[in-house]
Amino acid sequence: RYPVIDSVTLPVDIDIYTVQPHAHYLAKEVKGFANLPDGTQRALIYIRDWNFDWQGVYRYVQPVRLPAGTTIRMEYVYDNSAGNRRNPHAPPQRVIYGQRTTDEMAELWFQAVTRTPADRAKLTAYMQAHVFREEIVGHEKMLEGDPHNTALHNGVALLHAAVGNLQGAATHFADALRDNPDSPAAHYNMGMALLLQGRHDEADGYFAKALSLNPGYAQGYDGLGQVRQRQGNMSEALRLYREAVRLAPDNADAKRHLADLERELGR
């Protein structure tokens, strides 16, 4: 009986229309419920004997209305013993979080509708912060068994950046760069992680290296332009932004940086 428990407290009123439990072979019991602000509890899903084939989307007959302040809680129980008839391993093996069906997950998703667009934005920001932190833990666990997976390192780096941990982002971008020293994108990512920390001189070198590897790499010019702008060299920043836009006319970031600088210069 290995439990996995998580909860969130709603910052806004919502109506939930569907519920989607997700686990693999070792789950035994899947439970989700809501503790309302008035002290009452409402069951949202309860599967007493989980089957891998039952993961899917279930629609409520009527939408379930949950007010702000409600705590939604999930409680999953796993059985990795030989007594679990659905255990794919004989004898049982240690199982961790992962994407394969022989790994494990514990996820409970709801389709929710808010009252207003402002409430939706508030709920989205709240849930992203919660989910991203959990995703970081899971992906870093996966990296323990696959430490040279560049895509995983880049993905975790972006998650760290999304929750404001810029040093964590830099660490994973550095790991990706270690395994891909000839990749302009890897040098650019590392430069951006340093730039966002205010480490302009260090970022400068990574952007320059990206451009030495690929002189037509638009993002390298954009990154170097940001460094020059922060260093106060506006004319050089302007030239670099223009080159980035010339090379990649669809690069929205480069266009925005160029437009902002043009406006700052009174143009």
CSV table of C-alpha atoms in Angstrom, one decimal:
chain,number,residue,atom,x,y,z
A,1,ARG,CA,0.0,0.0,0.0
A,2,TYR,CA,2.1,2.8,-1.4
A,3,PRO,CA,0.2,6.1,-1.2
A,4,VAL,CA,0.5,9.1,-3.5
A,5,ILE,CA,-1.4,12.2,-2.3
A,6,ASP,CA,-1.7,15.7,-3.6
A,7,SER,CA,-4.2,18.6,-3.3
A,8,VAL,CA,-4.9,22.1,-4.6
A,9,THR,CA,-7.2,24.8,-3.1
A,10,LEU,CA,-9.2,26.6,-5.7
A,11,PRO,CA,-8.6,30.4,-5.9
A,12,VAL,CA,-11.8,30.9,-7.9
A,13,ASP,CA,-15.3,29.3,-8.5
A,14,ILE,CA,-15.4,26.6,-11.1
A,15,ASP,CA,-17.7,24.1,-12.7
A,16,ILE,CA,-16.1,20.7,-13.6
A,17,TYR,CA,-17.4,18.8,-16.5
A,18,THR,CA,-15.1,15.8,-16.9
A,19,VAL,CA,-12.6,13.8,-14.8
A,20,GLN,CA,-9.6,11.9,-16.1
A,21,PRO,CA,-7.7,9.5,-13.8
A,22,HIS,CA,-4.3,8.3,-15.0
A,23,ALA,CA,-2.1,5.6,-13.6
A,24,HIS,CA,-0.4,2.5,-15.0
A,25,TYR,CA,-0.4,-1.2,-13.9
A,26,LEU,CA,0.5,-0.9,-10.2
A,27,ALA,CA,-2.3,1.3,-9.0
A,28,LYS,CA,-5.0,-0.3,-6.9
A,29,GLU,CA,-7.2,2.4,-5.6
A,30,VAL,CA,-7.9,5.8,-7.3
A,31,LYS,CA,-9.8,8.4,-5.3
A,32,GLY,CA,-10.6,12.1,-5.9
A,33,PHE,CA,-12.8,14.3,-3.7
A,34,ALA,CA,-13.5,17.9,-2.8
A,35,ASN,CA,-13.6,19.4,0.7
A,36,LEU,CA,-15.9,22.4,0.4
A,37,PRO,CA,-15.5,25.6,2.5
A,38,ASP,CA,-18.6,24.7,4.5
A,39,GLY,CA,-17.0,21.5,5.7
A,40,THR,CA,-18.8,19.1,3.5
A,41,GLN,CA,-17.0,16.5,1.3
A,42,ARG,CA,-18.0,15.5,-2.2
A,43,ALA,CA,-16.7,12.5,-4.0
A,44,LEU,CA,-15.5,13.3,-7.5
A,45,ILE,CA,-14.2,9.8,-8.5
A,46,TYR,CA,-13.6,6.6,-6.7
A,47,ILE,CA,-12.3,3.4,-8.4
A,48,ARG,CA,-11.7,0.7,-5.7
A,49,ASP,CA,-9.9,-1.8,-8.0
A,50,TRP,CA,-8.0,0.1,-10.7
A,51,ASN,CA,-7.5,-1.3,-14.2
A,52,PHE,CA,-5.0,0.2,-16.6
A,53,ASP,CA,-7.6,-0.1,-19.4
A,54,TRP,CA,-9.9,2.3,-17.4
A,55,GLN,CA,-7.8,5.4,-17.9
A,56,GLY,CA,-9.9,7.8,-19.9
A,57,VAL,CA,-12.2,10.8,-19.7
A,58,TYR,CA,-15.4,10.4,-17.7
A,59,ARG,CA,-18.2,13.1,-18.1
A,60,TYR,CA,-20.4,14.0,-15.2
A,61,VAL,CA,-24.1,13.8,-15.8
A,62,GLN,CA,-24.4,17.3,-14.4
A,63,PRO,CA,-21.5,19.8,-14.0
A,64,VAL,CA,-20.1,19.9,-10.5
A,65,ARG,CA,-20.0,23.4,-9.0
A,66,LEU,CA,-17.1,24.0,-6.7
A,67,PRO,CA,-16.6,27.4,-4.9
A,68,ALA,CA,-13.4,29.2,-4.3
A,69,GLY,CA,-11.7,27.8,-1.2
A,70,THR,CA,-12.6,24.2,-2.1
A,71,THR,CA,-9.7,21.8,-1.7
A,72,ILE,CA,-9.5,19.1,-4.3
A,73,ARG,CA,-7.5,16.1,-3.1
A,74,MET,CA,-6.3,13.0,-4.8
A,75,GLU,CA,-5.3,9.8,-3.0
A,76,TYR,CA,-3.9,6.9,-5.1
A,77,VAL,CA,-2.7,3.6,-3.6
A,78,TYR,CA,-0.2,1.4,-5.4
A,79,ASP,CA,0.7,-2.3,-5.0
A,80,ASN,CA,4.1,-3.4,-6.3
A,81,SER,CA,3.9,-6.8,-4.7
A,82,ALA,CA,3.7,-10.3,-6.3
A,83,GLY,CA,0.1,-10.4,-5.0
A,84,ASN,CA,-1.0,-7.7,-7.5
A,85,ARG,CA,-2.3,-9.8,-10.4
A,86,ARG,CA,-1.7,-6.8,-12.8
A,87,ASN,CA,2.0,-6.4,-11.8
A,88,PRO,CA,3.9,-6.6,-15.1
A,89,HIS,CA,7.1,-7.7,-13.4
A,90,ALA,CA,7.6,-11.2,-12.0
A,91,PRO,CA,9.4,-11.0,-9.6
A,92,PRO,CA,8.5,-7.4,-8.7
A,93,GLN,CA,11.0,-4.7,-9.6
A,94,ARG,CA,11.5,-1.2,-8.3
A,95,VAL,CA,9.4,1.2,-10.3
A,96,ILE,CA,9.7,5.0,-10.6
A,97,TYR,CA,8.0,7.9,-12.4
A,98,GLY,CA,8.3,7.7,-16.1
A,99,GLN,CA,6.5,7.8,-19.5
A,100,ARG,CA,6.6,4.0,-20.2
A,101,THR,CA,3.7,1.9,-19.2
A,102,THR,CA,6.0,-0.2,-17.0
A,103,ASP,CA,6.9,3.1,-15.1
A,104,GLU,CA,4.3,4.8,-13.0
A,105,MET,CA,2.3,8.0,-12.9
A,106,ALA,CA,-0.3,9.5,-10.6
A,107,GLU,CA,-2.4,12.1,-12.3
A,108,LEU,CA,-5.9,13.4,-11.9
A,109,TRP,CA,-7.2,15.9,-14.4
A,110,PHE,CA,-10.5,17.9,-14.5
A,111,GLN,CA,-12.0,19.9,-17.3
A,112,ALA,CA,-13.0,23.1,-15.6
A,113,VAL,CA,-14.9,26.3,-16.6
A,114,THR,CA,-14.6,29.5,-14.7
A,115,ARG,CA,-17.1,32.3,-14.3
A,116,THR,CA,-15.0,35.0,-16.0
A,117,PRO,CA,-11.9,35.3,-18.2
A,118,ALA,CA,-10.1,37.0,-15.3
A,119,ASP,CA,-10.9,34.0,-13.1
A,120,ARG,CA,-9.6,31.7,-15.9
A,121,ALA,CA,-6.3,33.5,-16.0
A,122,LYS,CA,-6.0,33.4,-12.3
A,123,LEU,CA,-6.7,29.6,-12.2
A,124,THR,CA,-4.4,28.9,-15.1
A,125,ALA,CA,-1.5,30.7,-13.4
A,126,TYR,CA,-2.2,29.0,-10.1
A,127,MET,CA,-2.4,25.5,-11.6
A,128,GLN,CA,0.6,26.0,-13.9
A,129,ALA,CA,2.8,26.8,-11.0
A,130,HIS,CA,1.6,23.8,-9.1
A,131,VAL,CA,1.9,21.4,-12.0
A,132,PHE,CA,5.3,22.7,-13.2
A,133,ARG,CA,6.8,22.1,-9.7
A,134,GLU,CA,5.6,18.5,-9.9
A,135,GLU,CA,6.8,18.0,-13.4
A,136,ILE,CA,10.3,19.2,-12.4
A,137,VAL,CA,10.4,16.5,-9.7
A,138,GLY,CA,9.3,13.9,-12.1
A,139,HIS,CA,11.6,14.8,-15.0
A,140,GLU,CA,14.6,15.1,-12.7
A,141,LYS,CA,13.9,11.6,-11.5
A,142,MET,CA,13.8,10.4,-15.1
A,143,LEU,CA,17.2,12.1,-15.7
A,144,GLU,CA,18.8,10.0,-13.0
A,145,GLY,CA,18.4,7.1,-15.3
A,146,ASP,CA,19.1,9.0,-18.5
A,147,PRO,CA,21.5,11.8,-17.6
A,148,HIS,CA,22.5,12.6,-21.2
A,149,ASN,CA,18.9,13.1,-22.6
A,150,THR,CA,19.2,16.6,-24.1
A,151,ALA,CA,15.5,17.0,-24.7
A,152,LEU,CA,14.8,16.2,-21.0
A,153,HIS,CA,17.4,18.7,-19.8
A,154,ASN,CA,16.0,21.4,-22.0
A,155,GLY,CA,12.4,20.7,-20.9
A,156,VAL,CA,13.3,20.8,-17.2
A,157,ALA,CA,15.3,24.0,-17.8
A,158,LEU,CA,12.2,25.7,-19.2
A,159,LEU,CA,10.1,24.4,-16.3
A,160,HIS,CA,12.6,25.9,-13.8
A,161,ALA,CA,12.5,29.2,-15.7
A,162,ALA,CA,8.7,29.2,-15.7
A,163,VAL,CA,8.6,28.9,-11.9
A,164,GLY,CA,11.3,31.6,-11.5
A,165,ASN,CA,14.3,29.3,-10.7
A,166,LEU,CA,16.8,30.7,-13.2
A,167,GLN,CA,19.8,29.0,-11.6
A,168,GLY,CA,18.0,25.7,-12.0
A,169,ALA,CA,17.4,26.5,-15.7
A,170,ALA,CA,21.0,27.4,-16.2
A,171,THR,CA,22.2,24.1,-14.6
A,172,HIS,CA,20.1,22.0,-17.0
A,173,PHE,CA,21.0,24.1,-20.0
A,174,ALA,CA,24.7,23.6,-19.0
A,175,ASP,CA,24.1,19.9,-18.9
A,176,ALA,CA,22.6,20.0,-22.4
A,177,LEU,CA,25.5,22.1,-23.7
A,178,ARG,CA,28.0,19.6,-22.2
A,179,ASP,CA,26.6,16.9,-24.5
A,180,ASN,CA,26.0,19.2,-27.5
A,181,PRO,CA,29.0,21.6,-27.6
A,182,ASP,CA,28.6,22.2,-31.3
A,183,SER,CA,24.9,23.2,-31.1
A,184,PRO,CA,24.2,26.9,-31.6
A,185,ALA,CA,20.8,26.4,-29.9
A,186,ALA,CA,22.5,24.9,-26.8
A,187,HIS,CA,24.8,27.9,-26.5
A,188,TYR,CA,21.9,30.3,-27.1
A,189,ASN,CA,19.8,28.6,-24.3
A,190,MET,CA,22.7,28.9,-21.9
A,191,GLY,CA,23.2,32.5,-22.8
A,192,MET,CA,19.5,33.3,-22.2
A,193,ALA,CA,19.6,31.6,-18.8
A,194,LEU,CA,22.6,33.8,-17.8
A,195,LEU,CA,21.1,37.0,-19.3
A,196,LEU,CA,17.9,36.6,-17.3
A,197,GLN,CA,20.1,36.4,-14.2
A,198,GLY,CA,21.8,39.7,-15.1
A,199,ARG,CA,25.1,38.0,-16.0
A,200,HIS,CA,25.5,39.9,-19.2
A,201,ASP,CA,29.2,39.4,-19.8
A,202,GLU,CA,28.9,35.7,-19.4
A,203,ALA,CA,25.9,35.6,-21.7
A,204,ASP,CA,27.8,37.6,-24.3
A,205,GLY,CA,30.3,34.7,-24.8
A,206,TYR,CA,27.6,32.1,-25.3
A,207,PHE,CA,25.7,34.2,-27.9
A,208,ALA,CA,28.9,34.9,-29.7
A,209,LYS,CA,29.8,31.2,-29.8
A,210,ALA,CA,26.4,30.4,-31.2
A,211,LEU,CA,27.0,32.8,-34.0
A,212,SER,CA,30.5,31.5,-34.7
A,213,LEU,CA,29.0,28.0,-35.1
A,214,ASN,CA,26.2,29.4,-37.4
A,215,PRO,CA,26.6,32.9,-38.7
A,216,GLY,CA,23.0,32.8,-40.0
A,217,TYR,CA,21.5,32.0,-36.6
A,218,ALA,CA,18.9,34.7,-36.0
A,219,GLN,CA,18.3,34.0,-32.3
A,220,GLY,CA,22.0,34.5,-31.7
A,221,TYR,CA,21.8,38.0,-33.1
A,222,ASP,CA,18.7,38.7,-31.0
A,223,GLY,CA,20.4,37.4,-27.8
A,224,LEU,CA,23.5,39.5,-28.5
A,225,GLY,CA,21.3,42.5,-29.2
A,226,GLN,CA,19.8,42.1,-25.7
A,227,VAL,CA,23.2,42.1,-24.1
A,228,ARG,CA,24.3,45.2,-26.0
A,229,GLN,CA,21.1,47.0,-25.1
A,230,ARG,CA,21.7,46.2,-21.4
A,231,GLN,CA,25.3,47.4,-21.8
A,232,GLY,CA,24.0,50.7,-23.1
A,233,ASN,CA,25.3,50.2,-26.7
A,234,MET,CA,22.1,51.1,-28.4
A,235,SER,CA,23.4,51.5,-31.9
A,236,GLU,CA,25.0,48.1,-31.9
A,237,ALA,CA,21.8,46.6,-30.3
A,238,LEU,CA,19.8,48.1,-33.1
A,239,ARG,CA,22.0,46.6,-35.8
A,240,LEU,CA,21.8,43.2,-34.2
A,241,TYR,CA,18.1,43.2,-33.8
A,242,ARG,CA,17.7,44.3,-37.4
A,243,GLU,CA,19.9,41.5,-38.6
A,244,ALA,CA,17.9,39.0,-36.5
A,245,VAL,CA,14.6,40.2,-38.1
A,246,ARG,CA,16.2,40.1,-41.6
A,247,LEU,CA,17.3,36.5,-41.1
A,248,ALA,CA,14.0,35.4,-39.4
A,249,PRO,CA,11.1,37.7,-40.4
A,250,ASP,CA,8.7,35.5,-38.4
A,251,ASN,CA,10.7,35.7,-35.1
A,252,ALA,CA,8.2,37.6,-32.9
A,253,ASP,CA,10.7,38.1,-30.0
A,254,ALA,CA,13.2,39.8,-32.3
A,255,LYS,CA,10.6,42.0,-33.8
A,256,ARG,CA,9.4,43.0,-30.4
A,257,HIS,CA,12.9,43.8,-29.1
A,258,LEU,CA,13.5,45.9,-32.3
A,259,ALA,CA,10.2,47.7,-31.9
A,260,ASP,CA,10.8,48.5,-28.2
A,261,LEU,CA,14.2,49.9,-28.9
A,262,GLU,CA,13.0,51.9,-31.9
A,263,ARG,CA,10.4,53.4,-29.6
A,264,GLU,CA,12.9,54.0,-26.8
A,265,LEU,CA,15.0,55.9,-29.3
A,266,GLY,CA,12.0,58.1,-30.4
A,267,ARG,CA,11.6,56.3,-33.7
